[in-house]
PDB file of C-alpha atoms and ligand atoms in Angstrom:
ATOM      1  CA  UNK A   1     176.925  27.072 -18.677  1.00  0.00           C
ATOM      2  CA  UNK A   2     177.211  29.369 -15.661  1.00  0.00           C
ATOM      3  CA  UNK A   3     177.079  26.424 -13.252  1.00  0.00           C
ATOM      4  CA  UNK A   4     179.624  24.541 -15.303  1.00  0.00           C
ATOM      5  CA  UNK A   5     181.993  27.531 -15.240  1.00  0.00           C
ATOM      6  CA  UNK A   6     181.540  27.898 -11.481  1.00  0.00           C
ATOM      7  CA  UNK A   7     182.830  24.370 -10.874  1.00  0.00           C
ATOM      8  CA  UNK A   8     185.823  24.616 -13.195  1.00  0.00           C
ATOM      9  CA  UNK A   9     188.993  23.628 -11.419  1.00  0.00           C
ATOM     10  CA  UNK A  10     191.530  26.305 -10.655  1.00  0.00           C
ATOM     11  CA  UNK A  11     194.951  25.356  -9.336  1.00  0.00           C
ATOM     12  CA  UNK A  12     197.199  27.459  -7.091  1.00  0.00           C
ATOM     13  CA  UNK A  13     198.482  30.774  -8.462  1.00  0.00           C
ATOM     14  CA  UNK A  14     201.930  29.225  -8.720  1.00  0.00           C
ATOM     15  CA  UNK A  15     200.691  26.349 -10.857  1.00  0.00           C
ATOM     16  CA  UNK A  16     198.493  28.596 -12.997  1.00  0.00           C
ATOM     17  CA  UNK A  17     201.504  30.860 -13.616  1.00  0.00           C
ATOM     18  CA  UNK A  18     203.770  27.903 -14.314  1.00  0.00           C
ATOM     19  CA  UNK A  19     201.563  26.459 -17.040  1.00  0.00           C
ATOM     20  CA  UNK A  20     201.426  29.843 -18.788  1.00  0.00           C
ATOM     21  CA  UNK A  21     205.242  30.002 -18.665  1.00  0.00           C
ATOM     22  CA  UNK A  22     205.560  26.517 -20.128  1.00  0.00           C
ATOM     23  CA  UNK A  23     203.015  27.218 -22.864  1.00  0.00           C
ATOM     24  CA  UNK A  24     205.005  30.294 -23.885  1.00  0.00           C
ATOM     25  CA  UNK A  25     207.959  28.026 -24.719  1.00  0.00           C
ATOM     26  CA  UNK A  26     206.117  26.441 -27.641  1.00  0.00           C
ATOM     27  CA  UNK A  27     204.668  27.782 -30.893  1.00  0.00           C
ATOM     28  CA  UNK A  28     201.719  25.416 -30.390  1.00  0.00           C
ATOM     29  CA  UNK A  29     200.274  25.310 -26.867  1.00  0.00           C
ATOM     30  CA  UNK A  30     199.217  21.678 -27.309  1.00  0.00           C
ATOM     31  CA  UNK A  31     202.931  20.828 -26.996  1.00  0.00           C
ATOM     32  CA  UNK A  32     202.625  21.700 -23.304  1.00  0.00           C
ATOM     33  CA  UNK A  33     200.158  18.881 -22.639  1.00  0.00           C
ATOM     34  CA  UNK A  34     202.629  16.645 -20.792  1.00  0.00           C
ATOM     35  CA  UNK A  35     203.936  19.458 -18.594  1.00  0.00           C
ATOM     36  CA  UNK A  36     200.366  20.514 -17.859  1.00  0.00           C
ATOM     37  CA  UNK A  37     199.507  16.968 -16.761  1.00  0.00           C
ATOM     38  CA  UNK A  38     202.526  16.955 -14.461  1.00  0.00           C
ATOM     39  CA  UNK A  39     201.586  20.310 -12.950  1.00  0.00           C
ATOM     40  CA  UNK A  40     198.026  19.170 -12.293  1.00  0.00           C
ATOM     41  CA  UNK A  41     199.235  15.883 -10.819  1.00  0.00           C
ATOM     42  CA  UNK A  42     201.627  17.675  -8.485  1.00  0.00           C
ATOM     43  CA  UNK A  43     198.805  19.708  -7.052  1.00  0.00           C
ATOM     44  CA  UNK A  44     196.089  17.097  -6.958  1.00  0.00           C
ATOM     45  CA  UNK A  45     198.131  13.970  -6.299  1.00  0.00           C
ATOM     46  CA  UNK A  46     196.827  12.217  -9.399  1.00  0.00           C
ATOM     47  CA  UNK A  47     195.258  12.963 -12.749  1.00  0.00           C
ATOM     48  CA  UNK A  48     191.586  13.213 -11.887  1.00  0.00           C
ATOM     49  CA  UNK A  49     188.741  13.870 -14.322  1.00  0.00           C
ATOM     50  CA  UNK A  50     188.857  17.531 -13.240  1.00  0.00           C
ATOM     51  CA  UNK A  51     192.588  17.592 -13.963  1.00  0.00           C
ATOM     52  CA  UNK A  52     191.976  16.273 -17.492  1.00  0.00           C
ATOM     53  CA  UNK A  53     189.447  19.055 -18.021  1.00  0.00           C
ATOM     54  CA  UNK A  54     191.842  21.663 -16.597  1.00  0.00           C
ATOM     55  CA  UNK A  55     194.614  20.528 -18.948  1.00  0.00           C
ATOM     56  CA  UNK A  56     192.168  20.427 -21.839  1.00  0.00           C
ATOM     57  CA  UNK A  57     191.250  24.073 -21.258  1.00  0.00           C
ATOM     58  CA  UNK A  58     194.851  25.158 -20.711  1.00  0.00           C
ATOM     59  CA  UNK A  59     196.324  23.630 -23.868  1.00  0.00           C
ATOM     60  CA  UNK A  60     193.199  23.727 -26.022  1.00  0.00           C
ATOM     61  CA  UNK A  61     192.987  19.997 -26.671  1.00  0.00           C
ATOM     62  CA  UNK A  62     189.873  17.828 -26.505  1.00  0.00           C
ATOM     63  CA  UNK A  63     189.617  16.026 -23.139  1.00  0.00           C
ATOM     64  CA  UNK A  64     189.709  12.667 -24.910  1.00  0.00           C
ATOM     65  CA  UNK A  65     193.131  13.482 -26.421  1.00  0.00           C
ATOM     66  CA  UNK A  66     194.460  14.650 -23.045  1.00  0.00           C
ATOM     67  CA  UNK A  67     193.140  11.393 -21.581  1.00  0.00           C
ATOM     68  CA  UNK A  68     194.971   9.422 -24.283  1.00  0.00           C
ATOM     69  CA  UNK A  69     198.271  11.020 -23.283  1.00  0.00           C
ATOM     70  CA  UNK A  70     197.612  10.483 -19.567  1.00  0.00           C
ATOM     71  CA  UNK A  71     196.769   6.804 -19.983  1.00  0.00           C
ATOM     72  CA  UNK A  72     199.755   6.068 -22.249  1.00  0.00           C
ATOM     73  CA  UNK A  73     202.416   7.065 -19.720  1.00  0.00           C
ATOM     74  CA  UNK A  74     202.969   5.352 -16.360  1.00  0.00           C
ATOM     75  CA  UNK A  75     204.228   8.546 -14.721  1.00  0.00           C
ATOM     76  CA  UNK A  76     200.704   9.927 -14.700  1.00  0.00           C
ATOM     77  CA  UNK A  77     198.697   8.357 -11.909  1.00  0.00           C
ATOM     78  CA  UNK A  78     195.139   7.674 -12.908  1.00  0.00           C
ATOM     79  CA  UNK A  79     193.935   7.119  -9.349  1.00  0.00           C
ATOM     80  CA  UNK A  80     195.069   8.353  -5.925  1.00  0.00           C
ATOM     81  CA  UNK A  81     198.431   7.009  -4.766  1.00  0.00           C
ATOM     82  CA  UNK A  82     200.307   7.065  -1.474  1.00  0.00           C
ATOM     83  CA  UNK A  83     203.077   9.477  -0.531  1.00  0.00           C
ATOM     84  CA  UNK A  84     205.487   6.922  -2.030  1.00  0.00           C
ATOM     85  CA  UNK A  85     204.189   5.118  -5.083  1.00  0.00           C
ATOM     86  CA  UNK A  86     206.240   2.082  -6.084  1.00  0.00           C
ATOM     87  CA  UNK A  87     206.061   1.080  -9.735  1.00  0.00           C
ATOM     88  CA  UNK A  88     207.606  -2.311 -10.355  1.00  0.00           C
ATOM     89  CA  UNK A  89     208.636  -3.059 -13.903  1.00  0.00           C
ATOM     90  CA  UNK A  90     207.237  -6.408 -15.046  1.00  0.00           C
ATOM     91  CA  UNK A  91     208.482  -6.458 -18.636  1.00  0.00           C
ATOM     92  CA  UNK A  92     210.817  -9.095 -20.084  1.00  0.00           C
ATOM     93  CA  UNK A  93     214.297  -8.092 -18.861  1.00  0.00           C
ATOM     94  CA  UNK A  94     213.100  -7.399 -15.329  1.00  0.00           C
ATOM     95  CA  UNK A  95     210.856 -10.478 -15.390  1.00  0.00           C
ATOM     96  CA  UNK A  96     213.792 -12.709 -16.384  1.00  0.00           C
ATOM     97  CA  UNK A  97     215.914 -11.229 -13.615  1.00  0.00           C
ATOM     98  CA  UNK A  98     213.554 -11.838 -10.732  1.00  0.00           C
ATOM     99  CA  UNK A  99     210.804  -9.264 -10.791  1.00  0.00           C
ATOM    100  CA  UNK A 100     208.296 -11.820  -9.506  1.00  0.00           C
ATOM    101  CA  UNK A 101     210.273 -12.064  -6.248  1.00  0.00           C
ATOM    102  CA  UNK A 102     210.148  -8.296  -5.873  1.00  0.00           C
ATOM    103  CA  UNK A 103     206.430  -8.223  -6.453  1.00  0.00           C
ATOM    104  CA  UNK A 104     205.862 -10.925  -3.826  1.00  0.00           C
ATOM    105  CA  UNK A 105     208.169  -9.096  -1.416  1.00  0.00           C
ATOM    106  CA  UNK A 106     206.361  -5.763  -1.779  1.00  0.00           C
ATOM    107  CA  UNK A 107     203.014  -7.464  -1.489  1.00  0.00           C
ATOM    108  CA  UNK A 108     203.974  -9.249   1.723  1.00  0.00           C
ATOM    109  CA  UNK A 109     205.762  -6.285   3.233  1.00  0.00           C
ATOM    110  CA  UNK A 110     203.084  -3.670   2.607  1.00  0.00           C
ATOM    111  CA  UNK A 111     200.087  -5.983   2.903  1.00  0.00           C
ATOM    112  CA  UNK A 112     198.213  -4.231   0.143  1.00  0.00           C
ATOM    113  CA  UNK A 113     197.234  -5.335  -3.337  1.00  0.00           C
ATOM    114  CA  UNK A 114     198.357  -3.394  -6.423  1.00  0.00           C
ATOM    115  CA  UNK A 115     196.454  -0.120  -6.550  1.00  0.00           C
ATOM    116  CA  UNK A 116     195.775  -0.019  -2.801  1.00  0.00           C
ATOM    117  CA  UNK A 117     197.309   2.348  -0.244  1.00  0.00           C
ATOM    118  CA  UNK A 118     198.802   1.249   3.087  1.00  0.00           C
ATOM    119  CA  UNK A 119     196.815   2.288   6.168  1.00  0.00           C
ATOM    120  CA  UNK A 120     199.486   4.847   7.159  1.00  0.00           C
ATOM    121  CA  UNK A 121     199.199   6.459   3.711  1.00  0.00           C
ATOM    122  CA  UNK A 122     202.901   5.994   3.033  1.00  0.00           C
ATOM    123  CA  UNK A 123     203.047   3.362   0.287  1.00  0.00           C
ATOM    124  CA  UNK A 124     201.152   2.110  -2.717  1.00  0.00           C
ATOM    125  CA  UNK A 125     202.392  -0.006  -5.576  1.00  0.00           C
ATOM    126  CA  UNK A 126     201.571  -1.275  -9.004  1.00  0.00           C
ATOM    127  CA  UNK A 127     203.216  -3.327 -11.718  1.00  0.00           C
ATOM    128  CA  UNK A 128     203.979  -1.411 -14.893  1.00  0.00           C
ATOM    129  CA  UNK A 129     205.485  -2.056 -18.299  1.00  0.00           C
ATOM    130  CA  UNK A 130     209.104  -1.283 -19.241  1.00  0.00           C
ATOM    131  CA  UNK A 131     210.511   1.844 -17.615  1.00  0.00           C
ATOM    132  CA  UNK A 132     213.464   2.005 -19.998  1.00  0.00           C
ATOM    133  CA  UNK A 133     216.094   0.748 -17.590  1.00  0.00           C
ATOM    134  CA  UNK A 134     216.245  -2.831 -18.874  1.00  0.00           C
ATOM    135  CA  UNK A 135     220.017  -3.228 -18.441  1.00  0.00           C
ATOM    136  CA  UNK A 136     219.759  -2.670 -14.707  1.00  0.00           C
ATOM    137  CA  UNK A 137     216.721  -4.777 -13.922  1.00  0.00           C
ATOM    138  CA  UNK A 138     214.960  -5.777 -11.929  1.00  0.00           C
ATOM    139  CA  UNK A 139     214.125  -2.235 -11.036  1.00  0.00           C
ATOM    140  CA  UNK A 140     211.370  -0.008  -9.780  1.00  0.00           C
ATOM    141  CA  UNK A 141     210.458   3.640  -9.837  1.00  0.00           C
ATOM    142  CA  UNK A 142     209.346   5.323  -6.628  1.00  0.00           C
ATOM    143  CA  UNK A 143     207.722   8.653  -7.382  1.00  0.00           C
ATOM    144  CA  UNK A 144     210.293  10.165  -9.788  1.00  0.00           C
ATOM    145  CA  UNK A 145     213.318   8.143  -8.785  1.00  0.00           C
ATOM    146  CA  UNK A 146     214.683   4.878 -10.289  1.00  0.00           C
ATOM    147  CA  UNK A 147     216.066   2.115  -8.066  1.00  0.00           C
ATOM    148  CA  UNK A 148     217.953  -0.495 -10.008  1.00  0.00           C
ATOM    149  CA  UNK A 149     219.628  -3.911  -9.706  1.00  0.00           C
ATOM    150  CA  UNK A 150     217.252  -4.830  -6.921  1.00  0.00           C
ATOM    151  CA  UNK A 151     216.658  -8.067  -5.123  1.00  0.00           C
ATOM    152  CA  UNK A 152     214.191  -8.843  -2.353  1.00  0.00           C
ATOM    153  CA  UNK A 153     216.653  -7.907   0.372  1.00  0.00           C
ATOM    154  CA  UNK A 154     217.686  -4.545  -1.079  1.00  0.00           C
ATOM    155  CA  UNK A 155     214.081  -3.664  -1.842  1.00  0.00           C
ATOM    156  CA  UNK A 156     213.029  -4.348   1.746  1.00  0.00           C
ATOM    157  CA  UNK A 157     215.944  -2.256   2.958  1.00  0.00           C
ATOM    158  CA  UNK A 158     214.886   0.551   0.658  1.00  0.00           C
ATOM    159  CA  UNK A 159     211.274   0.513   1.831  1.00  0.00           C
ATOM    160  CA  UNK A 160     212.400   0.640   5.472  1.00  0.00           C
ATOM    161  CA  UNK A 161     214.791   3.497   4.734  1.00  0.00           C
ATOM    162  CA  UNK A 162     212.110   5.512   2.975  1.00  0.00           C
ATOM    163  CA  UNK A 163     209.582   4.872   5.764  1.00  0.00           C
ATOM    164  CA  UNK A 164     212.105   6.077   8.327  1.00  0.00           C
ATOM    165  CA  UNK A 165     213.611   9.081   6.532  1.00  0.00           C
ATOM    166  CA  UNK A 166     210.679  10.074   4.300  1.00  0.00           C
ATOM    167  CA  UNK A 167     212.845  11.762   1.651  1.00  0.00           C
ATOM    168  CA  UNK A 168     211.606  13.936  -1.176  1.00  0.00           C
ATOM    169  CA  UNK A 169     211.617  11.673  -4.222  1.00  0.00           C
ATOM    170  CA  UNK A 170     209.547  13.931  -6.443  1.00  0.00           C
ATOM    171  CA  UNK A 171     210.574  16.310  -9.161  1.00  0.00           C
ATOM    172  CA  UNK A 172     208.767  19.614  -9.189  1.00  0.00           C
ATOM    173  CA  UNK A 173     207.520  21.175 -12.392  1.00  0.00           C
ATOM    174  CA  UNK A 174     206.051  24.068 -10.456  1.00  0.00           C
ATOM    175  CA  UNK A 175     209.139  25.217  -8.611  1.00  0.00           C
ATOM    176  CA  UNK A 176     211.884  24.056 -10.954  1.00  0.00           C
ATOM    177  CA  UNK A 177     212.706  23.364 -14.536  1.00  0.00           C
ATOM    178  CA  UNK A 178     211.936  19.848 -15.663  1.00  0.00           C
ATOM    179  CA  UNK A 179     214.709  17.536 -14.576  1.00  0.00           C
ATOM    180  CA  UNK A 180     215.794  19.670 -11.640  1.00  0.00           C
ATOM    181  CA  UNK A 181     214.712  19.797  -8.052  1.00  0.00           C
ATOM    182  CA  UNK A 182     215.390  16.220  -7.021  1.00  0.00           C
ATOM    183  CA  UNK A 183     217.815  16.328  -4.134  1.00  0.00           C
ATOM    184  CA  UNK A 184     220.510  13.710  -3.827  1.00  0.00           C
ATOM    185  CA  UNK A 185     219.583  12.353  -0.448  1.00  0.00           C
ATOM    186  CA  UNK A 186     221.566   9.160  -0.576  1.00  0.00           C
ATOM    187  CA  UNK A 187     218.698   7.380  -2.216  1.00  0.00           C
ATOM    188  CA  UNK A 188     220.211   6.824  -5.626  1.00  0.00           C
ATOM    189  CA  UNK A 189     222.063   3.845  -4.215  1.00  0.00           C
ATOM    190  CA  UNK A 190     221.475   1.555  -1.343  1.00  0.00           C
ATOM    191  CA  UNK A 191     224.346   1.761   1.018  1.00  0.00           C
TER     192      UNK A 191
HETATM  193  S1  LIG B 201     212.199  -4.466 -18.864  1.00  0.00           S
HETATM  194 FE1  LIG B 201     212.279  -3.507 -16.913  1.00  0.00          FE
HETATM  195  S2  LIG B 201     213.038  -1.534 -17.367  1.00  0.00           S
HETATM  196 FE2  LIG B 201     212.800  -2.456 -19.324  1.00  0.00          FE
END
């Protein structure tokens, strides 16, 4: 038990404080499971086995139930991703409007298979199910930002722009309230 305790993951003071603040918002601390997963992912880059155990301890839920939540939602990365993780929606609306072209384009441009990371560590991609933006498909999510009404040309332009400017496309649950913290850096639209 002592050895097990010694290897328990501890996040930064900021993250440890943040999860306590979030838990205090709810009558039942299990309600903070999604925020806790976000906080762990922000620090570790993805939801590792240690992160699942950390969340489990923080919100007093069995690891298997934390794992169920993590695997249900695409915004939790189950394996390491690049600085910019492209999630291409492959569900019906996006599929009918040309998602296959986007997938081929990303594949050829980045020269990595889904789940792999480019050699410069900048990009990774995967195909995911509906991201809830069906009226503006085909679309993708890069980190926490949606890019909609894409075609091969605009997607290539976007990838080049991100590689060059390396903007912050991630929300922060540690520094900000949920839904804040994402700067408008001209990346909501391709101009
Ligand atoms: S089908 Fe692509 S966002 Fe819903």
